[in-house]
């Protein structure tokens, strides 16, 4: 275990060190891009890339060169990272637990209501500046262009993504033949113009939150796997840290520490007398 733990930590951190370079490069490339959706992911990518770079560099130097302080920094950051991932996972499950949409009679797709989601998520999409960013992303992705030529029969038989259901069509309950009847407010926000459609509808914001909800659930499962893996790596790192400290002491692994204890001043005198007694008798 003495050499094995250091080799494993060194190899793993060399791999993650190399992996952090394209992550940082992708974040810097997105910073130069004029597409709103890409710049939206720029900050998380850069933060993750630099954190992975620092952790990997400290772990690689500490494990391969027996630098105890570098491994200490590595273990502290790893512990904080494990705690942050656990907190993010719990927060994700709590925030994204409401929602799911409701079935539409006679339709394959579902429709979504904004009030079904957590207040924290609703606050994000109700922020005009934040929503303009999301709206630009949806327009740039041409999500609604895929269903604009659908026939009424296709609307009855085909499924829609949450964003398509909320942003690309008016609510199914809308009845434009009966203009005097009170209807869903989103029915009045709908417009046939390609740049308008139902992008300002609450159903569109609900569809975005449903998409976020599904993605966050997948991310939370990945976070749980990552926490288990990081706890295993952290345990091996603790062994490597002990090895690095032992390498700087006078007691190498496997040696008896009692061999370093100096005998008393009269040890050799009494040993000589004992040898003489055995020779005489």
Short mmCIF file of C-alpha atoms in Angstrom, two decimals:
data_model
loop_
_atom_site.label_atom_id
_atom_site.label_comp_id
_atom_site.label_asym_id
_atom_site.label_seq_id
_atom_site.Cartn_x
_atom_site.Cartn_y
_atom_site.Cartn_z
CA UNK A 1 0.00 0.00 0.00
CA UNK A 2 3.03 2.27 0.57
CA UNK A 3 3.90 2.70 -3.12
CA UNK A 4 0.50 1.75 -4.51
CA UNK A 5 -1.44 4.67 -2.99
CA UNK A 6 1.10 7.22 -4.24
CA UNK A 7 1.10 5.70 -7.74
CA UNK A 8 -2.71 5.67 -7.94
CA UNK A 9 -3.04 9.28 -6.74
CA UNK A 10 -0.26 10.41 -9.09
CA UNK A 11 -1.82 8.69 -12.11
CA UNK A 12 -5.35 9.93 -11.38
CA UNK A 13 -4.21 13.51 -10.92
CA UNK A 14 -2.09 13.46 -14.06
CA UNK A 15 -5.18 12.34 -15.99
CA UNK A 16 -7.43 15.05 -14.46
CA UNK A 17 -4.66 17.65 -14.94
CA UNK A 18 -4.62 16.93 -18.67
CA UNK A 19 -8.44 16.83 -18.76
CA UNK A 20 -8.70 20.31 -17.21
CA UNK A 21 -6.85 21.92 -20.14
CA UNK A 22 -9.62 21.37 -22.76
CA UNK A 23 -12.26 22.40 -20.17
CA UNK A 24 -10.53 25.76 -19.63
CA UNK A 25 -9.97 26.09 -23.38
CA UNK A 26 -13.67 25.54 -24.05
CA UNK A 27 -14.60 28.22 -21.51
CA UNK A 28 -12.17 30.73 -23.07
CA UNK A 29 -13.45 29.90 -26.55
CA UNK A 30 -17.04 30.51 -25.41
CA UNK A 31 -15.95 33.89 -24.02
CA UNK A 32 -15.09 34.96 -27.56
CA UNK A 33 -18.32 33.63 -29.04
CA UNK A 34 -21.19 36.02 -29.72
CA UNK A 35 -23.83 33.33 -29.17
CA UNK A 36 -25.73 33.97 -25.95
CA UNK A 37 -26.28 30.30 -25.15
CA UNK A 38 -22.58 29.54 -25.28
CA UNK A 39 -21.55 32.49 -23.12
CA UNK A 40 -24.21 31.39 -20.63
CA UNK A 41 -22.05 28.31 -19.88
CA UNK A 42 -18.72 30.15 -19.90
CA UNK A 43 -18.38 30.94 -16.18
CA UNK A 44 -19.24 27.43 -14.86
CA UNK A 45 -16.80 25.84 -17.31
CA UNK A 46 -13.94 28.18 -16.33
CA UNK A 47 -14.58 27.70 -12.59
CA UNK A 48 -14.70 23.89 -12.89
CA UNK A 49 -11.62 23.86 -15.12
CA UNK A 50 -9.45 25.95 -12.79
CA UNK A 51 -10.57 24.04 -9.67
CA UNK A 52 -9.72 20.71 -11.34
CA UNK A 53 -6.37 22.15 -12.47
CA UNK A 54 -5.39 23.32 -8.96
CA UNK A 55 -6.50 20.10 -7.26
CA UNK A 56 -4.78 17.89 -9.82
CA UNK A 57 -1.52 19.85 -9.73
CA UNK A 58 -1.35 19.74 -5.92
CA UNK A 59 -2.18 16.03 -5.83
CA UNK A 60 0.30 15.11 -8.58
CA UNK A 61 3.22 17.03 -7.01
CA UNK A 62 2.44 15.75 -3.52
CA UNK A 63 2.07 12.08 -4.51
CA UNK A 64 4.98 11.80 -6.96
CA UNK A 65 7.52 13.94 -5.11
CA UNK A 66 6.40 13.19 -1.53
CA UNK A 67 5.55 16.85 -0.83
CA UNK A 68 3.45 16.64 2.31
CA UNK A 69 2.13 20.23 2.23
CA UNK A 70 0.92 19.85 -1.37
CA UNK A 71 -0.98 16.70 -0.44
CA UNK A 72 -2.40 18.51 2.59
CA UNK A 73 -3.73 21.27 0.29
CA UNK A 74 -5.05 18.57 -2.06
CA UNK A 75 -6.93 16.79 0.74
CA UNK A 76 -8.42 20.01 2.12
CA UNK A 77 -9.72 21.08 -1.30
CA UNK A 78 -11.00 17.56 -1.96
CA UNK A 79 -12.89 17.60 1.35
CA UNK A 80 -14.46 20.96 0.47
CA UNK A 81 -15.34 19.65 -2.99
CA UNK A 82 -17.03 16.55 -1.55
CA UNK A 83 -19.03 18.74 0.84
CA UNK A 84 -20.01 21.13 -1.97
CA UNK A 85 -21.16 18.29 -4.22
CA UNK A 86 -23.23 16.76 -1.42
CA UNK A 87 -24.81 20.15 -0.67
CA UNK A 88 -25.51 20.78 -4.36
CA UNK A 89 -27.09 17.34 -4.73
CA UNK A 90 -29.42 17.84 -1.76
CA UNK A 91 -30.28 21.37 -2.91
CA UNK A 92 -31.00 20.08 -6.43
CA UNK A 93 -33.41 17.40 -5.22
CA UNK A 94 -35.22 19.86 -2.93
CA UNK A 95 -35.57 22.60 -5.56
CA UNK A 96 -36.57 20.34 -8.47
CA UNK A 97 -38.94 18.02 -6.61
CA UNK A 98 -42.14 19.95 -7.59
CA UNK A 99 -43.29 20.04 -11.22
CA UNK A 100 -43.84 17.39 -13.85
CA UNK A 101 -46.67 18.89 -15.87
CA UNK A 102 -50.17 17.59 -16.52
CA UNK A 103 -51.54 15.30 -19.21
CA UNK A 104 -53.64 16.79 -22.01
CA UNK A 105 -56.72 14.72 -23.00
CA UNK A 106 -56.32 13.31 -26.48
CA UNK A 107 -52.70 14.42 -26.79
CA UNK A 108 -49.36 12.66 -26.39
CA UNK A 109 -47.54 15.67 -24.96
CA UNK A 110 -47.95 17.31 -21.56
CA UNK A 111 -48.44 20.95 -20.61
CA UNK A 112 -46.78 22.78 -17.74
CA UNK A 113 -47.90 25.44 -15.27
CA UNK A 114 -45.47 27.91 -13.70
CA UNK A 115 -47.11 27.65 -10.26
CA UNK A 116 -46.16 23.97 -10.07
CA UNK A 117 -42.46 24.75 -9.58
CA UNK A 118 -40.44 25.88 -6.58
CA UNK A 119 -40.32 29.60 -5.73
CA UNK A 120 -36.54 29.69 -6.22
CA UNK A 121 -36.80 28.48 -9.83
CA UNK A 122 -39.79 30.74 -10.55
CA UNK A 123 -37.87 33.75 -9.31
CA UNK A 124 -35.10 33.02 -11.81
CA UNK A 125 -37.32 32.89 -14.91
CA UNK A 126 -39.45 35.84 -13.80
CA UNK A 127 -36.35 38.06 -13.78
CA UNK A 128 -36.61 40.01 -17.09
CA UNK A 129 -32.83 40.10 -17.69
CA UNK A 130 -32.46 36.39 -17.01
CA UNK A 131 -35.45 35.53 -19.17
CA UNK A 132 -34.13 37.55 -22.13
CA UNK A 133 -30.99 35.40 -22.03
CA UNK A 134 -33.04 32.19 -22.05
CA UNK A 135 -35.36 33.52 -24.76
CA UNK A 136 -32.36 34.29 -26.98
CA UNK A 137 -31.11 30.74 -26.42
CA UNK A 138 -34.44 29.24 -27.48
CA UNK A 139 -34.60 31.42 -30.59
CA UNK A 140 -31.01 30.55 -31.50
CA UNK A 141 -31.63 26.83 -31.12
CA UNK A 142 -34.53 26.98 -33.65
CA UNK A 143 -36.54 24.64 -31.43
CA UNK A 144 -39.88 25.83 -32.74
CA UNK A 145 -38.84 25.62 -36.42
CA UNK A 146 -39.02 21.83 -36.13
CA UNK A 147 -42.79 21.78 -35.54
CA UNK A 148 -43.97 24.86 -37.43
CA UNK A 149 -44.99 22.75 -40.46
CA UNK A 150 -46.82 20.09 -38.46
CA UNK A 151 -50.36 19.18 -39.48
CA UNK A 152 -53.20 19.02 -36.90
CA UNK A 153 -52.94 15.22 -37.04
CA UNK A 154 -49.25 15.37 -36.09
CA UNK A 155 -50.11 17.58 -33.09
CA UNK A 156 -52.50 14.85 -31.98
CA UNK A 157 -50.09 11.94 -32.37
CA UNK A 158 -46.56 13.26 -31.82
CA UNK A 159 -44.86 14.13 -28.56
CA UNK A 160 -43.36 17.53 -27.73
CA UNK A 161 -40.48 18.53 -25.54
CA UNK A 162 -41.38 20.74 -22.55
CA UNK A 163 -40.00 23.82 -24.34
CA UNK A 164 -41.87 23.04 -27.55
CA UNK A 165 -45.08 22.44 -25.61
CA UNK A 166 -44.84 25.75 -23.73
CA UNK A 167 -43.13 28.11 -26.19
CA UNK A 168 -44.07 27.02 -29.72
CA UNK A 169 -47.86 26.87 -29.48
CA UNK A 170 -50.70 28.38 -27.46
CA UNK A 171 -52.19 26.35 -24.60
CA UNK A 172 -54.51 23.58 -25.81
CA UNK A 173 -57.39 25.09 -23.82
CA UNK A 174 -57.39 28.26 -25.96
CA UNK A 175 -60.51 28.75 -28.10
CA UNK A 176 -60.05 31.69 -30.45
CA UNK A 177 -63.50 31.20 -31.96
CA UNK A 178 -65.10 32.31 -28.69
CA UNK A 179 -63.44 35.65 -28.00
CA UNK A 180 -65.94 36.72 -25.30
CA UNK A 181 -65.11 33.82 -22.98
CA UNK A 182 -62.42 34.31 -20.33
CA UNK A 183 -59.42 32.17 -21.15
CA UNK A 184 -55.92 31.41 -19.99
CA UNK A 185 -53.85 34.67 -20.06
CA UNK A 186 -51.30 32.87 -22.24
CA UNK A 187 -53.93 32.65 -24.97
CA UNK A 188 -53.69 36.44 -25.35
CA UNK A 189 -49.89 36.43 -25.28
CA UNK A 190 -49.69 34.07 -28.26
CA UNK A 191 -48.74 35.53 -31.64
CA UNK A 192 -48.13 33.81 -34.97
CA UNK A 193 -45.00 35.88 -35.63
CA UNK A 194 -41.95 33.60 -35.63
CA UNK A 195 -40.01 35.91 -33.28
CA UNK A 196 -42.92 36.14 -30.81
CA UNK A 197 -45.00 32.91 -30.70
CA UNK A 198 -45.50 32.15 -26.99
CA UNK A 199 -42.05 33.17 -25.74
CA UNK A 200 -43.57 35.57 -23.21
CA UNK A 201 -46.11 33.01 -21.98
CA UNK A 202 -45.96 31.55 -18.48
CA UNK A 203 -46.29 28.14 -20.12
CA UNK A 204 -43.00 28.78 -21.95
CA UNK A 205 -41.24 29.64 -18.69
CA UNK A 206 -42.75 26.53 -17.12
CA UNK A 207 -41.49 24.44 -20.04
CA UNK A 208 -37.97 25.79 -19.52
CA UNK A 209 -38.17 24.94 -15.80
CA UNK A 210 -39.34 21.42 -16.62
CA UNK A 211 -36.36 21.00 -18.93
CA UNK A 212 -34.07 22.30 -16.17
CA UNK A 213 -35.76 19.98 -13.68
CA UNK A 214 -35.11 16.89 -15.80
CA UNK A 215 -31.51 17.88 -16.48
CA UNK A 216 -30.93 18.63 -12.80
CA UNK A 217 -32.21 15.20 -11.78
CA UNK A 218 -29.73 13.58 -14.16
CA UNK A 219 -26.97 15.83 -12.82
CA UNK A 220 -27.87 14.90 -9.23
CA UNK A 221 -27.49 11.20 -10.02
CA UNK A 222 -24.08 11.95 -11.55
CA UNK A 223 -23.16 13.98 -8.46
CA UNK A 224 -23.94 11.01 -6.20
CA UNK A 225 -21.64 8.80 -8.28
CA UNK A 226 -18.95 11.50 -8.19
CA UNK A 227 -19.19 11.83 -4.39
CA UNK A 228 -18.68 8.07 -3.95
CA UNK A 229 -15.68 8.13 -6.31
CA UNK A 230 -14.18 11.20 -4.63
CA UNK A 231 -14.53 9.63 -1.17
CA UNK A 232 -12.57 6.61 -2.47
CA UNK A 233 -9.88 8.86 -3.97
CA UNK A 234 -9.80 10.90 -0.75
CA UNK A 235 -9.13 7.73 1.27
CA UNK A 236 -6.23 6.77 -1.02
CA UNK A 237 -4.98 10.36 -0.78
CA UNK A 238 -4.87 10.09 3.02
CA UNK A 239 -2.59 7.03 2.66
CA UNK A 240 -0.38 8.94 0.23
CA UNK A 241 -0.23 11.86 2.68
CA UNK A 242 0.96 9.54 5.47
CA UNK A 243 3.56 8.10 3.12
CA UNK A 244 4.81 11.56 2.22
CA UNK A 245 5.19 12.47 5.91
CA UNK A 246 6.97 9.17 6.62
CA UNK A 247 9.42 9.84 3.79
CA UNK A 248 10.68 12.93 5.66
CA UNK A 249 11.22 11.19 8.99
CA UNK A 250 14.04 8.97 10.24
CA UNK A 251 11.76 5.94 10.38
CA UNK A 252 11.14 4.48 6.90
CA UNK A 253 8.17 2.22 6.39
CA UNK A 254 8.76 -1.28 7.82
CA UNK A 255 11.73 -0.37 10.04
CA UNK A 256 11.70 -0.92 13.79
CA UNK A 257 11.75 2.42 15.56
CA UNK A 258 13.42 0.83 18.62
CA UNK A 259 16.62 0.42 16.58
CA UNK A 260 17.06 4.19 16.70
CA UNK A 261 16.96 4.41 20.50
CA UNK A 262 20.43 5.05 21.98
CA UNK A 263 21.52 2.65 24.80
CA UNK A 264 22.45 3.89 28.28
CA UNK A 265 26.09 4.89 29.00
CA UNK A 266 26.77 1.67 30.97
CA UNK A 267 25.12 -0.70 28.44
CA UNK A 268 28.37 -1.80 26.80
CA UNK A 269 30.12 -2.21 30.24
CA UNK A 270 27.50 -4.61 31.56
CA UNK A 271 27.35 -6.45 28.24
CA UNK A 272 31.16 -7.00 28.38
CA UNK A 273 30.90 -8.34 31.94
CA UNK A 274 28.08 -10.69 30.93
CA UNK A 275 30.15 -12.05 28.01
CA UNK A 276 33.15 -12.66 30.31
CA UNK A 277 30.97 -14.54 32.79
CA UNK A 278 29.70 -16.85 30.04
CA UNK A 279 33.29 -17.54 28.90
CA UNK A 280 34.40 -18.47 32.41
CA UNK A 281 31.47 -20.74 33.13
#
